[in-house]
Coordinates of C-alpha atoms in Angstrom, one line a residue:
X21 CA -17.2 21.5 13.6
X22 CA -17.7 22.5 10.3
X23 CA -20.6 21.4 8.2
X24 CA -19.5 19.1 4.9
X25 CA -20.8 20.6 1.5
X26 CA -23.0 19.0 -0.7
X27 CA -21.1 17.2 -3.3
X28 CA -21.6 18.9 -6.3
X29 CA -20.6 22.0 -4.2
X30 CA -17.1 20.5 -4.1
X31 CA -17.1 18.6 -7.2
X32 CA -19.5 20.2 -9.5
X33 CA -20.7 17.4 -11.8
X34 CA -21.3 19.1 -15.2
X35 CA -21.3 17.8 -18.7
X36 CA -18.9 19.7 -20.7
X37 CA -19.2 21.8 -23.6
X38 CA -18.1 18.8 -26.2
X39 CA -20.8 16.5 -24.6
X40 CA -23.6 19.2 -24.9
X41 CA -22.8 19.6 -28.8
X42 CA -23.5 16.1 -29.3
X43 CA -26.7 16.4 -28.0
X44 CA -29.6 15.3 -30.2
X45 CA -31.7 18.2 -29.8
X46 CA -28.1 20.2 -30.3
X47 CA -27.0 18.6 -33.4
X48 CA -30.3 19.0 -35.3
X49 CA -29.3 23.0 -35.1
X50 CA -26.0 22.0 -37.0
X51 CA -23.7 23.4 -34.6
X52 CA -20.2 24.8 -35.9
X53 CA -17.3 25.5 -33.4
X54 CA -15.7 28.9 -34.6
X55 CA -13.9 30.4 -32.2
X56 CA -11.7 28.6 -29.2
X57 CA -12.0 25.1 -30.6
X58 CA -9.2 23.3 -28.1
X59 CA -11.2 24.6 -25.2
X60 CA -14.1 22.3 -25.6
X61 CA -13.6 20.3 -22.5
X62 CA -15.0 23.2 -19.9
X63 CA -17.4 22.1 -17.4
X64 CA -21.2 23.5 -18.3
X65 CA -22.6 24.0 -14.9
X66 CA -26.4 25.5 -16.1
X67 CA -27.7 27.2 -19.3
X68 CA -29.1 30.6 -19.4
X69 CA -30.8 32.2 -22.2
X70 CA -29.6 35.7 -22.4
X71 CA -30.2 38.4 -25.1
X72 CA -29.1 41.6 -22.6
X73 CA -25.9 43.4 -23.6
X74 CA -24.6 43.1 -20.0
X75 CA -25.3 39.8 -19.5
X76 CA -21.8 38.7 -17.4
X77 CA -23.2 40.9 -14.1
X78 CA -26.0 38.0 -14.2
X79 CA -23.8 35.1 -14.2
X80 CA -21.4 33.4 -11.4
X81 CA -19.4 30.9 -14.0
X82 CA -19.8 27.8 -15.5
X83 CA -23.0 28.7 -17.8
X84 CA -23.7 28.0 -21.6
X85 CA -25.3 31.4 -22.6
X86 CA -27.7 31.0 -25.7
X87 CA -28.5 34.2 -27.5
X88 CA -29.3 35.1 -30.9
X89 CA -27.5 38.4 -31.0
X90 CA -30.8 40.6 -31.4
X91 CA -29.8 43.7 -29.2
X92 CA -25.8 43.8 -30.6
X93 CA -26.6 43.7 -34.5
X94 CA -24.9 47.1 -36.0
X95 CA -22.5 47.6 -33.4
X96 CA -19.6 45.9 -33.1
X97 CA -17.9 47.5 -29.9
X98 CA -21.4 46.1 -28.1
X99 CA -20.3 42.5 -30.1
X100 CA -17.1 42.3 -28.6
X101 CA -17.7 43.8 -24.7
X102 CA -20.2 41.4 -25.0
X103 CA -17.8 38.0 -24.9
X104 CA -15.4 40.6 -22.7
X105 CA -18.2 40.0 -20.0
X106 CA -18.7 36.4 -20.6
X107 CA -15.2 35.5 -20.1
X108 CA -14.8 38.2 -17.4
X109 CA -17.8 35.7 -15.9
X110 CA -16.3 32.6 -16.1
X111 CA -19.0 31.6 -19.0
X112 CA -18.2 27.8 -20.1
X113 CA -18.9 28.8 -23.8
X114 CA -21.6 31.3 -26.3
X115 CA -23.9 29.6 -28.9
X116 CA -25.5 31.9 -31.2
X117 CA -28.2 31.1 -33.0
X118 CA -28.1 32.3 -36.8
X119 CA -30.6 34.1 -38.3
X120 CA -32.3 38.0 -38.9
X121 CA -29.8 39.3 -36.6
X122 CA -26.9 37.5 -37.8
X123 CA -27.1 35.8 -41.0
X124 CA -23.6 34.6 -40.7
X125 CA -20.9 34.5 -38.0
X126 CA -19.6 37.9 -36.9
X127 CA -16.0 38.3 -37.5
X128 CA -15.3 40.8 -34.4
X129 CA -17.1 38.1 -31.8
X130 CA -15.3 35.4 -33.3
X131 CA -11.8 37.2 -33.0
X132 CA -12.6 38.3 -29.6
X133 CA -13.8 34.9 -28.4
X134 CA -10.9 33.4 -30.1
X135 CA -8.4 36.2 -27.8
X136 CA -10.3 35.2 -24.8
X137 CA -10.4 31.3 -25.0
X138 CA -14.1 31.6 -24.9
X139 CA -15.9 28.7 -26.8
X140 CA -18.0 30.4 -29.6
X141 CA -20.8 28.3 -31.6
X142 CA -23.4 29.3 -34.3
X143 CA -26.0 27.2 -34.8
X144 CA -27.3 27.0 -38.7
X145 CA -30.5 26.5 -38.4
X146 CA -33.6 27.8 -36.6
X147 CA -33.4 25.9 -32.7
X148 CA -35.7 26.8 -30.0
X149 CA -33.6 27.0 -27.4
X150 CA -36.2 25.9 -24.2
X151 CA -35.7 23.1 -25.7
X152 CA -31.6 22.7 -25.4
X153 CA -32.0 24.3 -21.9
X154 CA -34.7 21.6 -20.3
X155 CA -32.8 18.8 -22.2
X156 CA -29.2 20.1 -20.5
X157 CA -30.7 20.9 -17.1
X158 CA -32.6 17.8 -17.0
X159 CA -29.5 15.8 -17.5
X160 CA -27.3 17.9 -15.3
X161 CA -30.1 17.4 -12.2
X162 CA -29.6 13.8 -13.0
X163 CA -26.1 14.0 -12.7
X164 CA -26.8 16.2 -9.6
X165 CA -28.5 13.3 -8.1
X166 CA -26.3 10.2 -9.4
X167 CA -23.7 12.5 -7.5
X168 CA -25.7 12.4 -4.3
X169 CA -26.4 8.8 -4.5
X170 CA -23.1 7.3 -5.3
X171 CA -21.6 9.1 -2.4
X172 CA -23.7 8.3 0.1
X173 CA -24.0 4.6 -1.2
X174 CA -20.5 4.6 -1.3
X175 CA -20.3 6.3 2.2
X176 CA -22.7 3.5 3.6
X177 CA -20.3 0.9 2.2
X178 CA -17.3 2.2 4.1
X179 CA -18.3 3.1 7.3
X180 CA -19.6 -0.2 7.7
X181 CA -16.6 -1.5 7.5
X182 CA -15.4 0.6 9.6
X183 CA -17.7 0.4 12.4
X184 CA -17.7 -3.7 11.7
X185 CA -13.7 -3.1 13.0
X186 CA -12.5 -4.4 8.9
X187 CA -8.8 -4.1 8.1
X188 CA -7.4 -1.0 6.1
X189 CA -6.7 -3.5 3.5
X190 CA -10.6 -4.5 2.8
X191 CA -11.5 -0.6 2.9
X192 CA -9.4 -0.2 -0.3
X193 CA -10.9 -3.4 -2.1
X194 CA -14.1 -1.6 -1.5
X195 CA -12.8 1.7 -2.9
X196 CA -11.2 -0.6 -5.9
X197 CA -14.7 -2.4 -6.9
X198 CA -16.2 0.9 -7.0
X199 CA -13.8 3.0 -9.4
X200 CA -12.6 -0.3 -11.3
X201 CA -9.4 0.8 -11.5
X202 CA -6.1 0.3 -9.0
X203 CA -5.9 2.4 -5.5
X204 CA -2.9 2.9 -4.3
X205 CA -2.1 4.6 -0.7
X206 CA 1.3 6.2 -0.3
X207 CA 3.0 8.0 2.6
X208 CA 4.4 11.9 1.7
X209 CA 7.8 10.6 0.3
X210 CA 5.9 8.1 -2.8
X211 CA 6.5 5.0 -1.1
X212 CA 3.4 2.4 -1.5
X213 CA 2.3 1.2 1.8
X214 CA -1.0 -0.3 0.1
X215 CA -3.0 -1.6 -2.7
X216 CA -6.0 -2.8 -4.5
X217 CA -7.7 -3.9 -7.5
X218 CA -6.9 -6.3 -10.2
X219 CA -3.9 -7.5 -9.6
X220 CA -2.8 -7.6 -12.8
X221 CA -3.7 -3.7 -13.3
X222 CA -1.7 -3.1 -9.8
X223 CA 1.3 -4.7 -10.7
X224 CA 1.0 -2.3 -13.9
X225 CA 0.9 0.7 -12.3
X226 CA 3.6 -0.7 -9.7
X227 CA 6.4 -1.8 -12.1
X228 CA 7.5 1.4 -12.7
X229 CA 6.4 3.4 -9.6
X230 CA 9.1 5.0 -9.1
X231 CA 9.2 6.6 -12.3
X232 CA 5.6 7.1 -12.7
X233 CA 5.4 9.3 -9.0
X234 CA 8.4 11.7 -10.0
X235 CA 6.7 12.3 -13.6
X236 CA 3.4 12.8 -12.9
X237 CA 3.4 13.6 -9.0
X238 CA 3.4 17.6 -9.9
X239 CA 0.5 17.2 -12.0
X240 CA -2.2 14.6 -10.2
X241 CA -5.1 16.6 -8.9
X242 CA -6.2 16.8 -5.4
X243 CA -9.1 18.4 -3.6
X244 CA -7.1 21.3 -3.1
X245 CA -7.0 21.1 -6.7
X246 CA -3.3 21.8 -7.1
X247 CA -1.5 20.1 -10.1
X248 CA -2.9 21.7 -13.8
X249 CA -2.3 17.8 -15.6
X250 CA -3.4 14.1 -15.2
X251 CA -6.9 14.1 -15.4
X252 CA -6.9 12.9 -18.6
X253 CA -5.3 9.7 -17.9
X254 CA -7.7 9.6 -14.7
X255 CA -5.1 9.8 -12.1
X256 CA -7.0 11.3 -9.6
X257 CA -5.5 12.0 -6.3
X258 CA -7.1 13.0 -2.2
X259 CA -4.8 14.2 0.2
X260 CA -4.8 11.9 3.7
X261 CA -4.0 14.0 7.1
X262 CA -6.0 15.8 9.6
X263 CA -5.7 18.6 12.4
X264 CA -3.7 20.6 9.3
X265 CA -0.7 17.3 9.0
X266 CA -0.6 15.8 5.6
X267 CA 1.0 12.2 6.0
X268 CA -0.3 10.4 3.1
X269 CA -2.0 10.2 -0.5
X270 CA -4.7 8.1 -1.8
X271 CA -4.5 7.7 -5.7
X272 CA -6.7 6.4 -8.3
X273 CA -4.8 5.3 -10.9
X274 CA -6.3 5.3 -14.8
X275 CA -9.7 5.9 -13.6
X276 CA -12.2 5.6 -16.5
X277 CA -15.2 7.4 -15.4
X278 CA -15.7 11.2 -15.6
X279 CA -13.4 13.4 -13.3
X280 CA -16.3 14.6 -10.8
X281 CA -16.9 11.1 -10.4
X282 CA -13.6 10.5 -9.4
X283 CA -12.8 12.8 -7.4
X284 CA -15.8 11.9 -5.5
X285 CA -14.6 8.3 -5.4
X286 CA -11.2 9.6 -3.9
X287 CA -12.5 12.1 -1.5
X288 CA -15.1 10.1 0.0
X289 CA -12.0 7.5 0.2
X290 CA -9.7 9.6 1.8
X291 CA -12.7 10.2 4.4
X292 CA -12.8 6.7 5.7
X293 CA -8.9 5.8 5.4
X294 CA -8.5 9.1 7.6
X295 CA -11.4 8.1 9.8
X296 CA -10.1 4.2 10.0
X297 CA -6.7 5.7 11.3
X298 CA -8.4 7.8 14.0
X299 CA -10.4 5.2 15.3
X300 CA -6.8 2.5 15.5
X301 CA -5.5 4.9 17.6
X302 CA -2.1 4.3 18.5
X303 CA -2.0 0.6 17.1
X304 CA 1.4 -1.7 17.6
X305 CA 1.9 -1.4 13.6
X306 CA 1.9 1.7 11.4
X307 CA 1.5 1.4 8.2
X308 CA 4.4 1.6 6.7
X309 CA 5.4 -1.8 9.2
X310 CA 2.2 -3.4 8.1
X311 CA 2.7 -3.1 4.4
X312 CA 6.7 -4.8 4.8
X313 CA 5.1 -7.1 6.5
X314 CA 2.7 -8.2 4.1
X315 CA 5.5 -8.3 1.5
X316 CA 7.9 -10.2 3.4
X317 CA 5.2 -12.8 4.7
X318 CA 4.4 -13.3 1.1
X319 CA 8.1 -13.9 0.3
X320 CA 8.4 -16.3 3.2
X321 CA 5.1 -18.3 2.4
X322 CA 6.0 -19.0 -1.4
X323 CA 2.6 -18.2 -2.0
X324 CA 2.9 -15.7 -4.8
X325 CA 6.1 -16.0 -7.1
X326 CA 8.8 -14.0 -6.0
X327 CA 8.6 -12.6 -9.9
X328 CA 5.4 -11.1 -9.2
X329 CA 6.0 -9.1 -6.0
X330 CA 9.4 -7.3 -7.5
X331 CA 6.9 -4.3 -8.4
X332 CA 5.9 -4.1 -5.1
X333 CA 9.0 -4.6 -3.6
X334 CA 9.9 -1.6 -5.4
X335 CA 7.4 0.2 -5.0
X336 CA 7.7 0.2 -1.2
X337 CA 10.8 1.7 -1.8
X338 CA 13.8 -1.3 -1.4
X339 CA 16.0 -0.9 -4.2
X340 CA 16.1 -4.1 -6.5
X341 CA 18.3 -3.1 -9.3
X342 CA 22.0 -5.0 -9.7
X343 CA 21.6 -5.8 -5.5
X344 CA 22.5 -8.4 -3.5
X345 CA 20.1 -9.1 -0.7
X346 CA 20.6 -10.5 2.9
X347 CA 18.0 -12.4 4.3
X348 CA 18.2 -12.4 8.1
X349 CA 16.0 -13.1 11.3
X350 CA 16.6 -11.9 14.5
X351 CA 14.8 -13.3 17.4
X352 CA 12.7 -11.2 19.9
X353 CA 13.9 -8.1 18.0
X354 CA 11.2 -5.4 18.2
X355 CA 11.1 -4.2 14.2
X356 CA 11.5 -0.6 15.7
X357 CA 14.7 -0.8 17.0
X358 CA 15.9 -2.9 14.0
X359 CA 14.8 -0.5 11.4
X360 CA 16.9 2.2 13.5
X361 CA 19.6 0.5 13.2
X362 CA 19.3 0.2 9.3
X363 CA 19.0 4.1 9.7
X364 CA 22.4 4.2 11.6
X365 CA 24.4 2.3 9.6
X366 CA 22.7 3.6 6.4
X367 CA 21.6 0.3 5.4
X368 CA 18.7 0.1 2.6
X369 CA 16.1 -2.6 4.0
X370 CA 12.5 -3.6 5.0
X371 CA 12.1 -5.0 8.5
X372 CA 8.6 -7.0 9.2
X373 CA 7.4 -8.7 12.1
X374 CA 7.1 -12.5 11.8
X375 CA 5.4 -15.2 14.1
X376 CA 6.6 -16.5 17.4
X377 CA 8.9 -13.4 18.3
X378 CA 10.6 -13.5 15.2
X379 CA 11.5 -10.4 12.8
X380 CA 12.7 -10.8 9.5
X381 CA 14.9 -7.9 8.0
X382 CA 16.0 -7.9 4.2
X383 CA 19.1 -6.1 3.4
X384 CA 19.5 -4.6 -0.3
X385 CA 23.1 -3.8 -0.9
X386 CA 25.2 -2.7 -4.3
X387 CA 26.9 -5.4 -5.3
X388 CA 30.6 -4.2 -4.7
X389 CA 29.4 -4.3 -0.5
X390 CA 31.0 -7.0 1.5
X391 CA 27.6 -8.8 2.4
X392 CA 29.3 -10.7 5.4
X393 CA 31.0 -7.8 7.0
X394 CA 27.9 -5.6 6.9
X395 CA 25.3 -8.6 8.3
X396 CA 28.3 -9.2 11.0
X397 CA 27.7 -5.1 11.9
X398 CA 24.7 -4.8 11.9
X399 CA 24.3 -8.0 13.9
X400 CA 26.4 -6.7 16.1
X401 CA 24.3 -3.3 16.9
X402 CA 21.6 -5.0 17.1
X403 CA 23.0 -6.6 20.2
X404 CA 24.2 -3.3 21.5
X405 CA 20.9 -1.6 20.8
X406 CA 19.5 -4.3 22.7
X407 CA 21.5 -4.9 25.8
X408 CA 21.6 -8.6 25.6
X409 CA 24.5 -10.8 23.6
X410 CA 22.4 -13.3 23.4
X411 CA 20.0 -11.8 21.2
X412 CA 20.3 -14.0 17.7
X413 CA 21.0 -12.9 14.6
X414 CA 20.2 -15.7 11.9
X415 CA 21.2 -15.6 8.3
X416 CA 21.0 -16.9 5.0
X417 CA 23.5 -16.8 2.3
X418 CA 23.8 -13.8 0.2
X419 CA 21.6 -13.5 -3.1
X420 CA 22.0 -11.7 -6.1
X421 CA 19.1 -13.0 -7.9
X422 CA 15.6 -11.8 -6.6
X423 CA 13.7 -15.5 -7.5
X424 CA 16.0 -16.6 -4.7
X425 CA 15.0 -14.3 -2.2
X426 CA 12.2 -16.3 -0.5
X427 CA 14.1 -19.6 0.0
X428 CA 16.9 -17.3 1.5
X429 CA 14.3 -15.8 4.3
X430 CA 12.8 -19.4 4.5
X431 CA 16.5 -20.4 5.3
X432 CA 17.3 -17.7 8.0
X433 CA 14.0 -18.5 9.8
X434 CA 14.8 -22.3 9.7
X435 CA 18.0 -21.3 11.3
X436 CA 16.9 -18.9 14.0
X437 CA 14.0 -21.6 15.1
X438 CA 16.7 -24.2 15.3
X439 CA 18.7 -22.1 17.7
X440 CA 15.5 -20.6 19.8
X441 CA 15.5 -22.8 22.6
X442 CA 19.2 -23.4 22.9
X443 CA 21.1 -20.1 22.5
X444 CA 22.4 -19.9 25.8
X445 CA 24.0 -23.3 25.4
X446 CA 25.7 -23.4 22.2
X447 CA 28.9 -21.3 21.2
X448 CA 27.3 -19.3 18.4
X449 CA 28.7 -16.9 16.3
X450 CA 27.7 -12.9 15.5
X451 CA 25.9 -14.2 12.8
X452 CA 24.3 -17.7 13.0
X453 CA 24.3 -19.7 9.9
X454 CA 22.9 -23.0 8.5
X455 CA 26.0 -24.8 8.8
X456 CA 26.3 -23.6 12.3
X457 CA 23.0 -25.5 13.7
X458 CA 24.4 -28.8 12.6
X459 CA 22.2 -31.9 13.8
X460 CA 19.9 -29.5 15.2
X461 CA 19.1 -28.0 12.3
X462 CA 18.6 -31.5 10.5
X463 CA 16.0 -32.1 13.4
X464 CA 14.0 -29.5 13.2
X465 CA 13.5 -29.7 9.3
X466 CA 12.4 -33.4 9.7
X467 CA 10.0 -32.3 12.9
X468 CA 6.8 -32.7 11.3
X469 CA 7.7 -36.6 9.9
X470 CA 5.5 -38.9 12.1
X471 CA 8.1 -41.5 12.1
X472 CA 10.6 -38.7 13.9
X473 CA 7.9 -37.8 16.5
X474 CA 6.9 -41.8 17.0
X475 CA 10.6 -42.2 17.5
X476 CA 11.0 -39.0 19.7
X477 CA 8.0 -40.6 22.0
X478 CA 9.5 -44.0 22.2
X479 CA 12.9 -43.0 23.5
X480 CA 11.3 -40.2 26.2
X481 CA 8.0 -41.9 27.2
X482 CA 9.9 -42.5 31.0
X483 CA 9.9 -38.9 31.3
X484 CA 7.5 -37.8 29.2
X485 CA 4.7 -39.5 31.3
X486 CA 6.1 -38.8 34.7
X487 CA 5.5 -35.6 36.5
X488 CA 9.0 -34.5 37.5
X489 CA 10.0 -32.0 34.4
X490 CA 13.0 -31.4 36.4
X491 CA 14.5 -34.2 34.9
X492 CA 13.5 -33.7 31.8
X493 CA 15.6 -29.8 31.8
X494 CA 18.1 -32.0 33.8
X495 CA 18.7 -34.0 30.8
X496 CA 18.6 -31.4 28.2
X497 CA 21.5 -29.6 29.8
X498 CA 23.5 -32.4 30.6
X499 CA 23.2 -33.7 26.8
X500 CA 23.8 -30.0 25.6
X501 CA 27.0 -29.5 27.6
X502 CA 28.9 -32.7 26.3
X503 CA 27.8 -35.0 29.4
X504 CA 29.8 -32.1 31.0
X505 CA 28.8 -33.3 34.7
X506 CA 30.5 -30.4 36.3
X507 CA 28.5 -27.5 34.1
X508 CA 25.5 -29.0 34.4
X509 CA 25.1 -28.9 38.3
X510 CA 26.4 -25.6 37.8
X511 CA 23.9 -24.4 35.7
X512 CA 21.0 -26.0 37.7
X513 CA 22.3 -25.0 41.0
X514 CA 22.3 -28.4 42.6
X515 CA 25.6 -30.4 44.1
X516 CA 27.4 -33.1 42.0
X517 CA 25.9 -35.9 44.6
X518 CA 22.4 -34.6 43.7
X519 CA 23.1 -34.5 39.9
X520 CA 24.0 -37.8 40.1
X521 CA 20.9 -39.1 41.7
X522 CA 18.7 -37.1 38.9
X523 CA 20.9 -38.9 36.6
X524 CA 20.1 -42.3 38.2
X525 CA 16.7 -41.6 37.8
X526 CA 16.7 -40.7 33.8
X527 CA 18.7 -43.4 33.1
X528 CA 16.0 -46.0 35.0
X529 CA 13.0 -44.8 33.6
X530 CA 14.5 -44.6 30.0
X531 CA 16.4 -47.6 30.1
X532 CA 19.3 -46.3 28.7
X533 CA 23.0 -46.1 29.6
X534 CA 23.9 -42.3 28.9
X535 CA 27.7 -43.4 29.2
X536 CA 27.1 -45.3 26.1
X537 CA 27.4 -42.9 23.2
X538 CA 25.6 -44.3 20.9
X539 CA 22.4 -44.8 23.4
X540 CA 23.1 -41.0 24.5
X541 CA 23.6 -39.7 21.2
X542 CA 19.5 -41.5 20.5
X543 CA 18.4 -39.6 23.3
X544 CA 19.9 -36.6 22.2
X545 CA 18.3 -36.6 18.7
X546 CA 15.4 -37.8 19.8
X547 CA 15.3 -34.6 23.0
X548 CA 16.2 -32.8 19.8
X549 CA 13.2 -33.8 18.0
X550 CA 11.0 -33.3 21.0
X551 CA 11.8 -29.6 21.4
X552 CA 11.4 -29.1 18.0
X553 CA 8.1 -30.3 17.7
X554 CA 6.6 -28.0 21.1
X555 CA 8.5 -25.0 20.1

């Protein structure tokens, strides 16, 4: 097991060399920039006071080296090797301090600091330089120590969680409130499987996602740190994987702090998403399931306008643009085997399991696709895939408009709930639609009315207080089947003599004439009603 470095080994918190100049201490030395200007932004990592001529052999990178130039005066091949060494050590930048040595800026260390990218600053007036050096090591300790703090309070916070068993989704609000910006989590092609932070900001970032990923993908550091761009605009990004398999990203996008900070944020992240993954082992739902589920579950519930999940709709990778979607539901279809058959018929869709063994699958096609032939396919290999014709296959009418897309999934699961208890009794087609549930469909909209289930009580309560259910099953497939007599003692293995008794005994204890069709056709709705209301 290998032993996790200190953070600012990994992340080197640092001021940079722009920050130092504006210093107090620095500034009342009346520092001028004179050589390598645009190259202000290097890290300073420590100051060291050096007048030797070879001063790089004492270095390992990152330092601001303070001399006043006393051992090169009147010999400018010493001047220049001198800044050779510094870059050739990685120095952050040279401030040289004016005075008996060098009255004025030398021309061949500016030119050879300028050749090297090497930072080169004079100071006008007389500074004792103890005093930069305790004022920039003081601060750098304490940014040493902010460092050590924030990630272990930040640690603390999210192994808690963890260990208190909390949802991926309550791990990123953490990471969110502590880098105030969005977090998004992505899988290795740039599709968003999760997010936090103001929603507002999210929505930002996920409105043009697509677009945003291809751009800037090449350029967001990781810990690794790969990619040369970003930083700037504080897209900061960890790599999420483990026993040497990338299978994710974890982005902070427009971070304001500093970048150590950040990328502290992210790794220390990426160490408990990774960590919360190991721990859910093998778990029903991967993420990718999870994250169309919560979209979908927030399309069904109306909760949030359909306006403001497009981004993330997007983002999750369902295309949106001039489509026309196909709301569907399939009962007890496993969301596995129903996103493989999107894969087979090379169908673009999100598939999300829903409640009480229903999935709900949303179909994006161009708009010059036949919507009804391609719901009818894949309806039908979804029945082949899984070995049962009865398996159904609810739909709502095609959309073109995205505002309409929740009423249309609210629709196909108000039409596969109306069929659930009855498929093997009704004729139904490949692809079950509202005007194919008829009066049952009317009934099961209306099942939560009190009057419906005081009228379904009254016209059971014979059967519904006695403690045969046979009859009850008895009467539901005899009202089912058209008062087929015939089918019905068929179907519950009994002879016609014996149906007829059971009959008898409904029609006593309801006190009702199911010859009559009117009386029947009360029971019915009111059977209807019942099942309805107990699922």
């Amino acid at each position: 097991m290998t032993t996790t470095p200190e953070p600012w080994d990994v992340l080197q918190p640092a001021l940079s060399v722009r920050q130092v100049l504006t210093l107090e201490r620095v500034l009342a030395g009346e520092p001028e920039v004179v050589a390598a200007a645009g190259r202000l932004d290097r890290p300073v990592r420590w100051v060291h006071v050096a007048e030797a001529p070879d001063v790089g052999v004492m270095l390992s990178g990152g330092e601001m080296v303070l001399t006043t130039g006393v051992l090169l005066a009147g010999d400018e091949e010493k001047q220049a090797e001198y800044v050779r060494s510094l870059h050739r050590a990685e120095a952050a930048a040279l401030v040289l301090g004016l005075g008996r040595a060098f009255p004025a800026p030398p021309a061949v260390m500016r030119r050879a600091a300028e050749r090297c990218g090497l930072p080169m600053i004079v100071l006008h007036r007389p500074f004792p330089f103890a005093e930069l050096t305790e004022e920039v090591q003081s601060r750098l300790v304490r940014r040493k120590f902010a460092a050590v703090s924030l990630s272990e309070s930040v640690r603390t916070a999210l192994t808690a969680l963890i260990t208190g068993g909390a949802p991926l989704q309550s791990l990123l609000d953490e990471i969110a409130s502590h880098s105030a910006c969005p977090v998004v989590l992505t899988n290795l092609a740039h599709r968003v499987l999760a997010t936090a932070g103001e929603r507002s900001a999210v929505d930002d970032v996920l409105r043009d996602w697509e677009r945003i990923a291809r751009q800037a993908w090449g350029h967001l550091p990781g810990r690794s740190g790969s990619g040369g761009g970003g930083e700037g605009d504080g897209w900061i990004r960890a790599e999420l994987g483990g026993r040497g398999e990338r299978w994710g990203r974890l982005v902070l996008c427009g971070y304001r702090g500093d970048t150590a900070t950040g990328r502290l944020l992210a790794d220390r992240a990426a160490e408990a998403v990774v960590l919360h993954r190991m721990l859910g082992g093998t778990a029903a739902h991967s993420w990718e399931e999870q994250s169309a589920q919560s979209l979908l579950t927030d399309l069904v519930s109306g909760v949030v306008p359909a306006r403001q999940l497009l981004p993330r709709a997007r983002a999750a990778g369902l295309p949106v643009n001039r489509r026309t979607f196909v709301p569907l539901v399939v009962r007890d279809g496993e969301p596995a085997r129903l996103e493989r058959v999107l894969r087979l018929l090379g169908l673009s869709g999100i598939v999300a399991e829903l409640a009480d063994g229903a999935t709900a699958v949303l179909l994006s096609l161009a708009r010059d696709q036949d919507a009804g032939v391609l719901a009818a396919n894949f309806a039908a290999r979804v029945r082949k895939e899984a070995g049962d014709e009865r398996t159904v296959v609810a739909a709502a009418d095609a959309r073109t408009v995205w505002d309409e897309v929740p009423s249309g999934l609210r629709e196909a699961q108000h039409v596969a709930d109306a069929v659930a208890d009855s498929s093997a009794a009704l004729d139904l087609p490949a692809v079950v639609r509202l005007r194919d549930v008829h009066l049952r469909g009317l009934i099961r909209l209306l099942r939560d009315d009190p009057q419906v289930q005081s009228f379904a009580e009254r016209e059971l309560d014979g059967l519904l207080c006695g403690p045969d259910e046979d009859l009850l099953a008895v009467l539901r497939t005899y009202l089912a089947t058209g008062r087929n007599k015939s089918r019905t003692a068929q179907l519950h293995h009994v002879s016609r003599p014996a149906l007829y008794r059971r009959l008898e005994a409904i029609q006593t204890r309801l006190g009702v004439d199911l010859d009559d069709f009117e009386q029947a056709a009360s029971v019915h709705i009111a059977l209807l009603a019942h099942d309805a209301q107990h699922g």
